[in-house]
Amino acid sequence: MNFTTIQIIAFIGAAAAMAILFGIGFYEGLRKGKREAFDIGYQRGLHSHRHELVQARRDVDAAQHTLTMSRFHAAQALEANTAELDTCRKHVADLQARCMTEDDTHQLVAMADKLILAANTFAGLGSHDQAQICRRLSAHARDLFDRYWRTVPVMEVEVMA
C-alpha cells in the first residue's frame, strides 16, 4: 500500500486535528473541574459562613437573654433590699418612739424635783403618807434617769492635732 502525499498530509492533519481537539477538550475539562471545585468550595464557604452567622446570632441572643435576666434579678434584689430597708426604717422609728430621749430625761428630773417639792409640802401640811409616796416616786424617777444615762454610749470627742 502506497500512500500518496495528499493522503499522508491528510493523515498528519487528521492526527494534528485530533491532538488539538484532545488538548482543547482536556484543557476545558480542567477548567470545568476547577470551576466546579471553586463553586463547591464557594458554596461550602457560603454554607460555612451562613452557619457561623446563625451561630453568632444565637450567641448574641443568648447573651442578650442572659443580660436581661441579670438585670431582672438585679431589679428584684434591689426591690427586696428597698423593702427590707423600709421595714428597718419603720422598726427604727418604732424603737425611737419607744425609747427615752434626752428631753424625756430632763422632764423626768424636773418631775422628780417637783415630787420632792410636793413631798415637802405634804410633810409641812402633816400628810406624811402622801409625802412618803412623793419621795418614793421622786427616787424612782431619779433611778430611771440614772439607768438611762448608764445605757447611753459615751460620746468621745476627737481632739484634732
GROMACS .gro file of N, CA, C and O in nm, residues 20-135:
model
  464
   20ILE      N    1  -0.510   1.841   1.866
   20ILE     CA    2  -0.558   1.974   1.906
   20ILE      C    3  -0.692   1.962   1.977
   20ILE      O    4  -0.714   2.021   2.083
   21LEU      N    5  -0.784   1.881   1.919
   21LEU     CA    6  -0.915   1.862   1.984
   21LEU      C    7  -0.900   1.794   2.119
   21LEU      O    8  -0.968   1.831   2.216
   22PHE      N    9  -0.811   1.697   2.126
   22PHE     CA   10  -0.787   1.631   2.255
   22PHE      C   11  -0.731   1.732   2.356
   22PHE      O   12  -0.773   1.735   2.472
   23GLY      N   13  -0.638   1.815   2.316
   23GLY     CA   14  -0.580   1.918   2.405
   23GLY      C   15  -0.684   2.018   2.452
   23GLY      O   16  -0.691   2.055   2.570
   24ILE      N   17  -0.767   2.064   2.355
   24ILE     CA   18  -0.873   2.160   2.392
   24ILE      C   19  -0.971   2.095   2.488
   24ILE      O   20  -1.014   2.156   2.587
   25GLY      N   21  -1.010   1.972   2.458
   25GLY     CA   22  -1.104   1.901   2.548
   25GLY      C   23  -1.045   1.881   2.686
   25GLY      O   24  -1.112   1.898   2.789
   26PHE      N   25  -0.918   1.840   2.689
   26PHE     CA   26  -0.851   1.821   2.818
   26PHE      C   27  -0.844   1.953   2.896
   26PHE      O   28  -0.872   1.959   3.014
   27TYR      N   29  -0.806   2.059   2.824
   27TYR     CA   30  -0.796   2.191   2.887
   27TYR      C   31  -0.933   2.237   2.939
   27TYR      O   32  -0.944   2.288   3.051
   28GLU      N   33  -1.038   2.220   2.860
   28GLU     CA   34  -1.174   2.258   2.904
   28GLU      C   35  -1.218   2.173   3.022
   28GLU      O   36  -1.284   2.221   3.113
   29GLY      N   37  -1.182   2.047   3.021
   29GLY     CA   38  -1.215   1.961   3.135
   29GLY      C   39  -1.148   2.009   3.263
   29GLY      O   40  -1.210   2.012   3.371
   30LEU      N   41  -1.020   2.046   3.250
   30LEU     CA   42  -0.952   2.101   3.367
   30LEU      C   43  -1.018   2.229   3.415
   30LEU      O   44  -1.038   2.249   3.535
   31ARG      N   45  -1.050   2.317   3.319
   31ARG     CA   46  -1.116   2.444   3.355
   31ARG      C   47  -1.249   2.419   3.424
   31ARG      O   48  -1.281   2.480   3.526
   32LYS      N   49  -1.328   2.330   3.367
   32LYS     CA   50  -1.458   2.300   3.426
   32LYS      C   51  -1.442   2.236   3.564
   32LYS      O   52  -1.515   2.268   3.657
   33GLY      N   53  -1.346   2.148   3.578
   33GLY     CA   54  -1.320   2.086   3.708
   33GLY      C   55  -1.278   2.189   3.812
   33GLY      O   56  -1.324   2.187   3.926
   34LYS      N   57  -1.192   2.281   3.769
   34LYS     CA   58  -1.150   2.386   3.862
   34LYS      C   59  -1.269   2.476   3.899
   34LYS      O   60  -1.286   2.514   4.014
   35ARG      N   61  -1.351   2.508   3.798
   35ARG     CA   62  -1.469   2.592   3.824
   35ARG      C   63  -1.565   2.523   3.919
   35ARG      O   64  -1.617   2.584   4.013
   36GLU      N   65  -1.589   2.393   3.897
   36GLU     CA   66  -1.677   2.318   3.986
   36GLU      C   67  -1.620   2.309   4.127
   36GLU      O   68  -1.691   2.323   4.226
   37ALA      N   69  -1.491   2.284   4.131
   37ALA     CA   70  -1.427   2.277   4.263
   37ALA      C   71  -1.437   2.412   4.334
   37ALA      O   72  -1.464   2.419   4.454
   38PHE      N   73  -1.416   2.520   4.258
   38PHE     CA   74  -1.428   2.653   4.316
   38PHE      C   75  -1.571   2.680   4.361
   38PHE      O   76  -1.595   2.730   4.470
   39ASP      N   77  -1.668   2.642   4.274
   39ASP     CA   78  -1.810   2.663   4.309
   39ASP      C   79  -1.848   2.581   4.432
   39ASP      O   80  -1.919   2.629   4.520
   40ILE      N   81  -1.801   2.456   4.439
   40ILE     CA   82  -1.832   2.374   4.555
   40ILE      C   83  -1.769   2.434   4.679
   40ILE      O   84  -1.832   2.445   4.783
   41GLY      N   85  -1.643   2.475   4.667
   41GLY     CA   86  -1.577   2.540   4.780
   41GLY      C   87  -1.647   2.670   4.818
   41GLY      O   88  -1.662   2.702   4.935
   42TYR      N   89  -1.689   2.744   4.716
   42TYR     CA   90  -1.760   2.869   4.742
   42TYR      C   91  -1.893   2.842   4.811
   42TYR      O   92  -1.929   2.909   4.908
   43GLN      N   93  -1.964   2.738   4.761
   43GLN     CA   94  -2.091   2.702   4.823
   43GLN      C   95  -2.068   2.654   4.966
   43GLN      O   96  -2.143   2.688   5.056
   44ARG      N   97  -1.965   2.574   4.985
   44ARG     CA   98  -1.934   2.528   5.120
   44ARG      C   99  -1.896   2.648   5.208
   44ARG      O  100  -1.931   2.653   5.324
   45GLY      N  101  -1.821   2.739   5.147
   45GLY     CA  102  -1.783   2.860   5.219
   45GLY      C  103  -1.906   2.940   5.257
   45GLY      O  104  -1.917   2.988   5.370
   46LEU      N  105  -2.000   2.954   5.162
   46LEU     CA  106  -2.124   3.025   5.194
   46LEU      C  107  -2.201   2.952   5.302
   46LEU      O  108  -2.252   3.014   5.396
   47HIS      N  109  -2.208   2.820   5.289
   47HIS     CA  110  -2.278   2.741   5.391
   47HIS      C  111  -2.209   2.756   5.525
   47HIS      O  112  -2.273   2.774   5.628
   48SER      N  113  -2.076   2.752   5.521
   48SER     CA  114  -1.999   2.768   5.644
   48SER      C  115  -2.021   2.906   5.703
   48SER      O  116  -2.042   2.920   5.824
   49HIS      N  117  -2.019   3.007   5.618
   49HIS     CA  118  -2.042   3.143   5.667
   49HIS      C  119  -2.184   3.160   5.719
   49HIS      O  120  -2.207   3.227   5.819
   50ARG      N  121  -2.279   3.099   5.650
   50ARG     CA  122  -2.417   3.106   5.697
   50ARG      C  123  -2.431   3.038   5.833
   50ARG      O  124  -2.497   3.090   5.922
   51HIS      N  125  -2.367   2.923   5.847
   51HIS     CA  126  -2.371   2.852   5.974
   51HIS      C  127  -2.306   2.937   6.084
   51HIS      O  128  -2.360   2.947   6.194
   52GLU      N  129  -2.192   2.997   6.054
   52GLU     CA  130  -2.126   3.083   6.153
   52GLU      C  131  -2.211   3.204   6.187
   52GLU      O  132  -2.218   3.246   6.302
   53LEU      N  133  -2.278   3.260   6.086
   53LEU     CA  134  -2.366   3.375   6.110
   53LEU      C  135  -2.484   3.335   6.198
   53LEU      O  136  -2.520   3.407   6.293
   54VAL      N  137  -2.544   3.221   6.169
   54VAL     CA  138  -2.656   3.173   6.251
   54VAL      C  139  -2.609   3.147   6.394
   54VAL      O  140  -2.675   3.185   6.491
   55GLN      N  141  -2.490   3.086   6.408
   55GLN     CA  142  -2.436   3.058   6.541
   55GLN      C  143  -2.406   3.188   6.615
   55GLN      O  144  -2.433   3.200   6.734
   56ALA      N  145  -2.351   3.287   6.544
   56ALA     CA  146  -2.323   3.416   6.607
   56ALA      C  147  -2.452   3.483   6.652
   56ALA      O  148  -2.457   3.542   6.761
   57ARG      N  149  -2.555   3.474   6.570
   57ARG     CA  150  -2.684   3.533   6.609
   57ARG      C  151  -2.741   3.462   6.733
   57ARG      O  152  -2.797   3.527   6.821
   58ARG      N  153  -2.726   3.330   6.737
   58ARG     CA  154  -2.772   3.255   6.856
   58ARG      C  155  -2.694   3.299   6.979
   58ARG      O  156  -2.750   3.315   7.087
   59ASP      N  157  -2.561   3.316   6.962
   59ASP     CA  158  -2.479   3.360   7.075
   59ASP      C  159  -2.520   3.498   7.123
   59ASP      O  160  -2.527   3.524   7.243
   60VAL      N  161  -2.547   3.588   7.028
   60VAL     CA  162  -2.591   3.724   7.064
   60VAL      C  163  -2.725   3.718   7.136
   60VAL      O  164  -2.745   3.785   7.239
   61ASP      N  165  -2.817   3.637   7.084
   61ASP     CA  166  -2.948   3.623   7.150
   61ASP      C  167  -2.933   3.567   7.291
   61ASP      O  168  -2.999   3.612   7.384
   62ALA      N  169  -2.846   3.467   7.306
   62ALA     CA  170  -2.824   3.408   7.439
   62ALA      C  171  -2.763   3.510   7.533
   62ALA      O  172  -2.802   3.520   7.650
   63ALA      N  173  -2.668   3.589   7.484
   63ALA     CA  174  -2.606   3.692   7.568
   63ALA      C  175  -2.708   3.799   7.606
   63ALA      O  176  -2.711   3.845   7.722
   64GLN      N  177  -2.793   3.838   7.511
   64GLN     CA  178  -2.896   3.937   7.543
   64GLN      C  179  -2.995   3.880   7.645
   64GLN      O  180  -3.038   3.952   7.736
   65HIS      N  181  -3.029   3.753   7.632
   65HIS     CA  182  -3.120   3.690   7.728
   65HIS      C  183  -3.056   3.686   7.867
   65HIS      O  184  -3.121   3.718   7.967
   66THR      N  185  -2.928   3.649   7.871
   66THR     CA  186  -2.856   3.646   7.999
   66THR      C  187  -2.851   3.784   8.060
   66THR      O  188  -2.873   3.800   8.181
   67LEU      N  189  -2.823   3.886   7.978
   67LEU     CA  190  -2.819   4.023   8.028
   67LEU      C  191  -2.955   4.066   8.081
   67LEU      O  192  -2.965   4.127   8.188
   68THR      N  193  -3.060   4.033   8.007
   68THR     CA  194  -3.195   4.068   8.051
   68THR      C  195  -3.229   4.001   8.183
   68THR      O  196  -3.283   4.065   8.275
   69MET      N  197  -3.194   3.872   8.195
   69MET     CA  198  -3.222   3.801   8.319
   69MET      C  199  -3.139   3.858   8.434
   69MET      O  200  -3.189   3.870   8.546
   70SER      N  201  -3.015   3.895   8.406
   70SER     CA  202  -2.931   3.954   8.511
   70SER      C  203  -2.990   4.085   8.558
   70SER      O  204  -2.995   4.114   8.678
   71ARG      N  205  -3.035   4.166   8.464
   71ARG     CA  206  -3.098   4.294   8.501
   71ARG      C  207  -3.226   4.269   8.581
   71ARG      O  208  -3.254   4.341   8.676
   72PHE      N  209  -3.302   4.168   8.539
   72PHE     CA  210  -3.426   4.136   8.610
   72PHE      C  211  -3.397   4.094   8.753
   72PHE      O  212  -3.461   4.140   8.848
   73HIS      N  213  -3.297   4.006   8.770
   73HIS     CA  214  -3.260   3.960   8.904
   73HIS      C  215  -3.205   4.075   8.989
   73HIS      O  216  -3.233   4.082   9.109
   74ALA      N  217  -3.128   4.162   8.925
   74ALA     CA  218  -3.075   4.278   8.999
   74ALA      C  219  -3.190   4.369   9.043
   74ALA      O  220  -3.189   4.421   9.156
   75ALA      N  221  -3.288   4.388   8.956
   75ALA     CA  222  -3.403   4.471   8.992
   75ALA      C  223  -3.482   4.407   9.106
   75ALA      O  224  -3.527   4.477   9.198
   76GLN      N  225  -3.498   4.274   9.101
   76GLN     CA  226  -3.568   4.206   9.211
   76GLN      C  227  -3.491   4.220   9.342
   76GLN      O  228  -3.551   4.243   9.447
   77ALA      N  229  -3.359   4.204   9.336
   77ALA     CA  230  -3.277   4.217   9.457
   77ALA      C  231  -3.284   4.359   9.511
   77ALA      O  232  -3.294   4.380   9.632
   78LEU      N  233  -3.280   4.457   9.422
   78LEU     CA  234  -3.290   4.597   9.464
   78LEU      C  235  -3.425   4.624   9.527
   78LEU      O  236  -3.434   4.692   9.630
   79GLU      N  237  -3.530   4.568   9.468
   79GLU     CA  238  -3.664   4.586   9.524
   79GLU      C  239  -3.674   4.521   9.663
   79GLU      O  240  -3.730   4.579   9.756
   80ALA      N  241  -3.617   4.402   9.676
   80ALA     CA  242  -3.619   4.333   9.806
   80ALA      C  243  -3.539   4.412   9.909
   80ALA      O  244  -3.582   4.426  10.025
   81ASN      N  245  -3.423   4.463   9.869
   81ASN     CA  246  -3.342   4.543   9.961
   81ASN      C  247  -3.413   4.671  10.001
   81ASN      O  248  -3.406   4.714  10.117
   82THR      N  249  -3.483   4.733   9.906
   82THR     CA  250  -3.558   4.855   9.937
   82THR      C  251  -3.671   4.824  10.035
   82THR      O  252  -3.693   4.900  10.130
   83ALA      N  253  -3.740   4.714  10.014
   83ALA     CA  254  -3.848   4.675  10.106
   83ALA      C  255  -3.791   4.646  10.245
   83ALA      O  256  -3.848   4.687  10.347
   84GLU      N  257  -3.676   4.577  10.249
   84GLU     CA  258  -3.613   4.548  10.379
   84GLU      C  259  -3.567   4.677  10.447
   84GLU      O  260  -3.581   4.692  10.568
   85LEU      N  261  -3.514   4.771  10.368
   85LEU     CA  262  -3.472   4.899  10.424
   85LEU      C  263  -3.591   4.975  10.480
   85LEU      O  264  -3.583   5.033  10.589
   86ASP      N  265  -3.703   4.974  10.408
   86ASP     CA  266  -3.824   5.040  10.460
   86ASP      C  267  -3.870   4.976  10.590
   86ASP      O  268  -3.909   5.046  10.684
   87THR      N  269  -3.865   4.842  10.596
   87THR     CA  270  -3.903   4.772  10.719
   87THR      C  271  -3.811   4.811  10.833
   87THR      O  272  -3.857   4.837  10.945
   88CYS      N  273  -3.681   4.815  10.804
   88CYS     CA  274  -3.584   4.854  10.908
   88CYS      C  275  -3.606   4.998  10.954
   88CYS      O  276  -3.595   5.027  11.074
   89ARG      N  277  -3.636   5.086  10.861
   89ARG     CA  278  -3.662   5.226  10.898
   89ARG      C  279  -3.785   5.237  10.987
   89ARG      O  280  -3.785   5.312  11.084
   90LYS      N  281  -3.889   5.160  10.953
   90LYS     CA  282  -4.009   5.161  11.038
   90LYS      C  283  -3.977   5.107  11.176
   90LYS      O  284  -4.025   5.160  11.277
   91HIS      N  285  -3.896   5.002  11.181
   91HIS     CA  286  -3.858   4.943  11.309
   91HIS      C  287  -3.776   5.042  11.392
   91HIS      O  288  -3.799   5.055  11.514
   92VAL      N  289  -3.683   5.110  11.328
   92VAL     CA  290  -3.602   5.210  11.398
   92VAL      C  291  -3.690   5.323  11.449
   92VAL      O  292  -3.676   5.370  11.563
   93ALA      N  293  -3.784   5.368  11.365
   93ALA     CA  294  -3.875   5.475  11.408
   93ALA      C  295  -3.959   5.429  11.527
   93ALA      O  296  -3.982   5.506  11.621
   94ASP      N  297  -4.005   5.302  11.522
   94ASP     CA  298  -4.082   5.247  11.633
   94ASP      C  299  -3.996   5.241  11.760
   94ASP      O  300  -4.043   5.278  11.869
   95LEU      N  301  -3.873   5.196  11.747
   95LEU     CA  302  -3.784   5.189  11.864
   95LEU      C  303  -3.754   5.329  11.918
   95LEU      O  304  -3.749   5.349  12.040
   96GLN      N  305  -3.733   5.424  11.827
   96GLN     CA  306  -3.708   5.560  11.873
   96GLN      C  307  -3.829   5.618  11.944
   96GLN      O  308  -3.815   5.693  12.041
   97ALA      N  309  -3.947   5.582  11.896
   97ALA     CA  310  -4.069   5.630  11.962
   97ALA      C  311  -4.084   5.568  12.101
   97ALA      O  312  -4.137   5.631  12.192
   98ARG      N  313  -4.037   5.442  12.115
   98ARG     CA  314  -4.050   5.374  12.244
   98ARG      C  315  -3.936   5.408  12.340
   98ARG      O  316  -3.949   5.386  12.460
   99CYS      N  317  -3.824   5.457  12.288
   99CYS     CA  318  -3.709   5.486  12.374
   99CYS      C  319  -3.718   5.627  12.432
   99CYS      O  320  -3.783   5.714  12.379
  100MET      N  321  -3.647   5.642  12.540
  100MET     CA  322  -3.643   5.770  12.609
  100MET      C  323  -3.540   5.861  12.542
  100MET      O  324  -3.432   5.815  12.506
  101THR      N  325  -3.575   5.984  12.525
  101THR     CA  326  -3.482   6.080  12.466
  101THR      C  327  -3.420   6.166  12.576
  101THR      O  328  -3.460   6.159  12.693
  102GLU      N  329  -3.325   6.247  12.538
  102GLU     CA  330  -3.260   6.334  12.635
  102GLU      C  331  -3.360   6.434  12.694
  102GLU      O  332  -3.357   6.464  12.813
  103ASP      N  333  -3.450   6.480  12.607
  103ASP     CA  334  -3.553   6.572  12.657
  103ASP      C  335  -3.643   6.503  12.759
  103ASP      O  336  -3.682   6.563  12.860
  104ASP      N  337  -3.675   6.374  12.732
  104ASP     CA  338  -3.756   6.298  12.828
  104ASP      C  339  -3.685   6.289  12.964
  104ASP      O  340  -3.749   6.298  13.069
  105THR      N  341  -3.553   6.270  12.962
  105THR     CA  342  -3.480   6.259  13.089
  105THR      C  343  -3.481   6.392  13.164
  105THR      O  344  -3.491   6.394  13.286
  106HIS      N  345  -3.471   6.501  13.091
  106HIS     CA  346  -3.477   6.632  13.158
  106HIS      C  347  -3.615   6.653  13.220
  106HIS      O  348  -3.627   6.706  13.332
  107GLN      N  349  -3.719   6.608  13.148
  107GLN     CA  350  -3.854   6.617  13.204
  107GLN      C  351  -3.867   6.527  13.327
  107GLN      O  352  -3.932   6.563  13.426
  108LEU      N  353  -3.803   6.411  13.324
  108LEU     CA  354  -3.806   6.318  13.437
  108LEU      C  355  -3.739   6.380  13.560
  108LEU      O  356  -3.790   6.369  13.672
  109VAL      N  357  -3.628   6.447  13.540
  109VAL     CA  358  -3.559   6.514  13.651
  109VAL      C  359  -3.646   6.627  13.706
  109VAL      O  360  -3.658   6.644  13.830
  110ALA      N  361  -3.710   6.700  13.615
  110ALA     CA  362  -3.798   6.809  13.660
  110ALA      C  363  -3.915   6.753  13.742
  110ALA      O  364  -3.953   6.811  13.845
  111MET      N  365  -3.969   6.637  13.698
  111MET     CA  366  -4.078   6.577  13.776
  111MET      C  367  -4.029   6.530  13.912
  111MET      O  368  -4.099   6.545  14.013
  112ALA      N  369  -3.909   6.473  13.916
  112ALA     CA  370  -3.852   6.428  14.044
  112ALA      C  371  -3.836   6.547  14.138
  112ALA      O  372  -3.869   6.537  14.258
  113ASP      N  373  -3.788   6.660  14.084
  113ASP     CA  374  -3.774   6.780  14.167
  113ASP      C  375  -3.910   6.829  14.217
  113ASP      O  376  -3.925   6.869  14.334
  114LYS      N  377  -4.010   6.825  14.130
  114LYS     CA  378  -4.145   6.869  14.170
  114LYS      C  379  -4.204   6.773  14.273
  114LYS      O  380  -4.277   6.815  14.364
  115LEU      N  381  -4.174   6.643  14.258
  115LEU     CA  382  -4.224   6.547  14.356
  115LEU      C  383  -4.158   6.570  14.492
  115LEU      O  384  -4.224   6.556  14.597
  116ILE      N  385  -4.031   6.606  14.496
  116ILE     CA  386  -3.965   6.640  14.623
  116ILE      C  387  -4.031   6.764  14.683
  116ILE      O  388  -4.058   6.769  14.805
  117LEU      N  389  -4.061   6.863  14.596
  117LEU     CA  390  -4.130   6.983  14.645
  117LEU      C  391  -4.268   6.946  14.701
  117LEU      O  392  -4.307   6.994  14.808
  118ALA      N  393  -4.340   6.857  14.629
  118ALA     CA  394  -4.472   6.813  14.676
  118ALA      C  395  -4.459   6.735  14.806
  118ALA      O  396  -4.541   6.750  14.899
  119ALA      N  397  -4.354   6.652  14.819
  119ALA     CA  398  -4.332   6.575  14.943
  119ALA      C  399  -4.306   6.670  15.059
  119ALA      O  400  -4.361   6.650  15.169
  120ASN      N  401  -4.226   6.773  15.035
  120ASN     CA  402  -4.200   6.872  15.142
  120ASN      C  403  -4.327   6.948  15.178
  120ASN      O  404  -4.353   6.977  15.296
  121THR      N  405  -4.407   6.977  15.076
  121THR     CA  406  -4.534   7.047  15.102
  121THR      C  407  -4.628   6.959  15.182
  121THR      O  408  -4.691   7.004  15.279
  122PHE      N  409  -4.641   6.830  15.140
  122PHE     CA  410  -4.726   6.738  15.215
  122PHE      C  411  -4.675   6.720  15.358
  122PHE      O  412  -4.755   6.711  15.453
  123ALA      N  413  -4.544   6.713  15.375
  123ALA     CA  414  -4.487   6.697  15.511
  123ALA      C  415  -4.518   6.819  15.594
  123ALA      O  416  -4.549   6.809  15.714
  124GLY      N  417  -4.513   6.937  15.530
  124GLY     CA  418  -4.546   7.060  15.602
  124GLY      C  419  -4.692   7.067  15.641
  124GLY      O  420  -4.728   7.126  15.742
  125LEU      N  421  -4.778   7.005  15.561
  125LEU     CA  422  -4.921   7.005  15.592
  125LEU      C  423  -4.958   6.893  15.687
  125LEU      O  424  -5.073   6.883  15.730
  126GLY      N  425  -4.866   6.806  15.715
  126GLY     CA  426  -4.893   6.699  15.810
  126GLY      C  427  -4.941   6.572  15.743
  126GLY      O  428  -4.984   6.478  15.810
  127SER      N  429  -4.939   6.566  15.612
  127SER     CA  430  -4.981   6.443  15.541
  127SER      C  431  -4.855   6.363  15.508
  127SER      O  432  -4.803   6.366  15.397
  128HIS      N  433  -4.811   6.290  15.609
  128HIS     CA  434  -4.685   6.217  15.595
  128HIS      C  435  -4.693   6.099  15.500
  128HIS      O  436  -4.593   6.065  15.435
  129ASP      N  437  -4.811   6.036  15.486
  129ASP     CA  438  -4.826   5.925  15.391
  129ASP      C  439  -4.805   5.976  15.248
  129ASP      O  440  -4.734   5.913  15.168
  130GLN      N  441  -4.868   6.089  15.215
  130GLN     CA  442  -4.853   6.147  15.081
  130GLN      C  443  -4.710   6.192  15.057
  130GLN      O  444  -4.655   6.176  14.947
  131ALA      N  445  -4.645   6.247  15.160
  131ALA     CA  446  -4.506   6.292  15.148
  131ALA      C  447  -4.416   6.173  15.121
  131ALA      O  448  -4.325   6.180  15.037
  132GLN      N  449  -4.441   6.060  15.187
  132GLN     CA  450  -4.359   5.941  15.167
  132GLN      C  451  -4.377   5.886  15.026
  132GLN      O  452  -4.281   5.845  14.960
  133ILE      N  453  -4.501   5.885  14.977
  133ILE     CA  454  -4.529   5.838  14.840
  133ILE      C  455  -4.457   5.926  14.739
  133ILE      O  456  -4.395   5.877  14.644
  134CYS      N  457  -4.463   6.060  14.759
  134CYS     CA  458  -4.396   6.152  14.666
  134CYS      C  459  -4.244   6.132  14.668
  134CYS      O  460  -4.178   6.139  14.564
  135ARG      N  461  -4.186   6.107  14.787
  135ARG     CA  462  -4.041   6.084  14.794
  135ARG      C  463  -4.002   5.953  14.722
  135ARG      O  464  -3.900   5.947  14.655
   0.00000   0.00000   0.00000
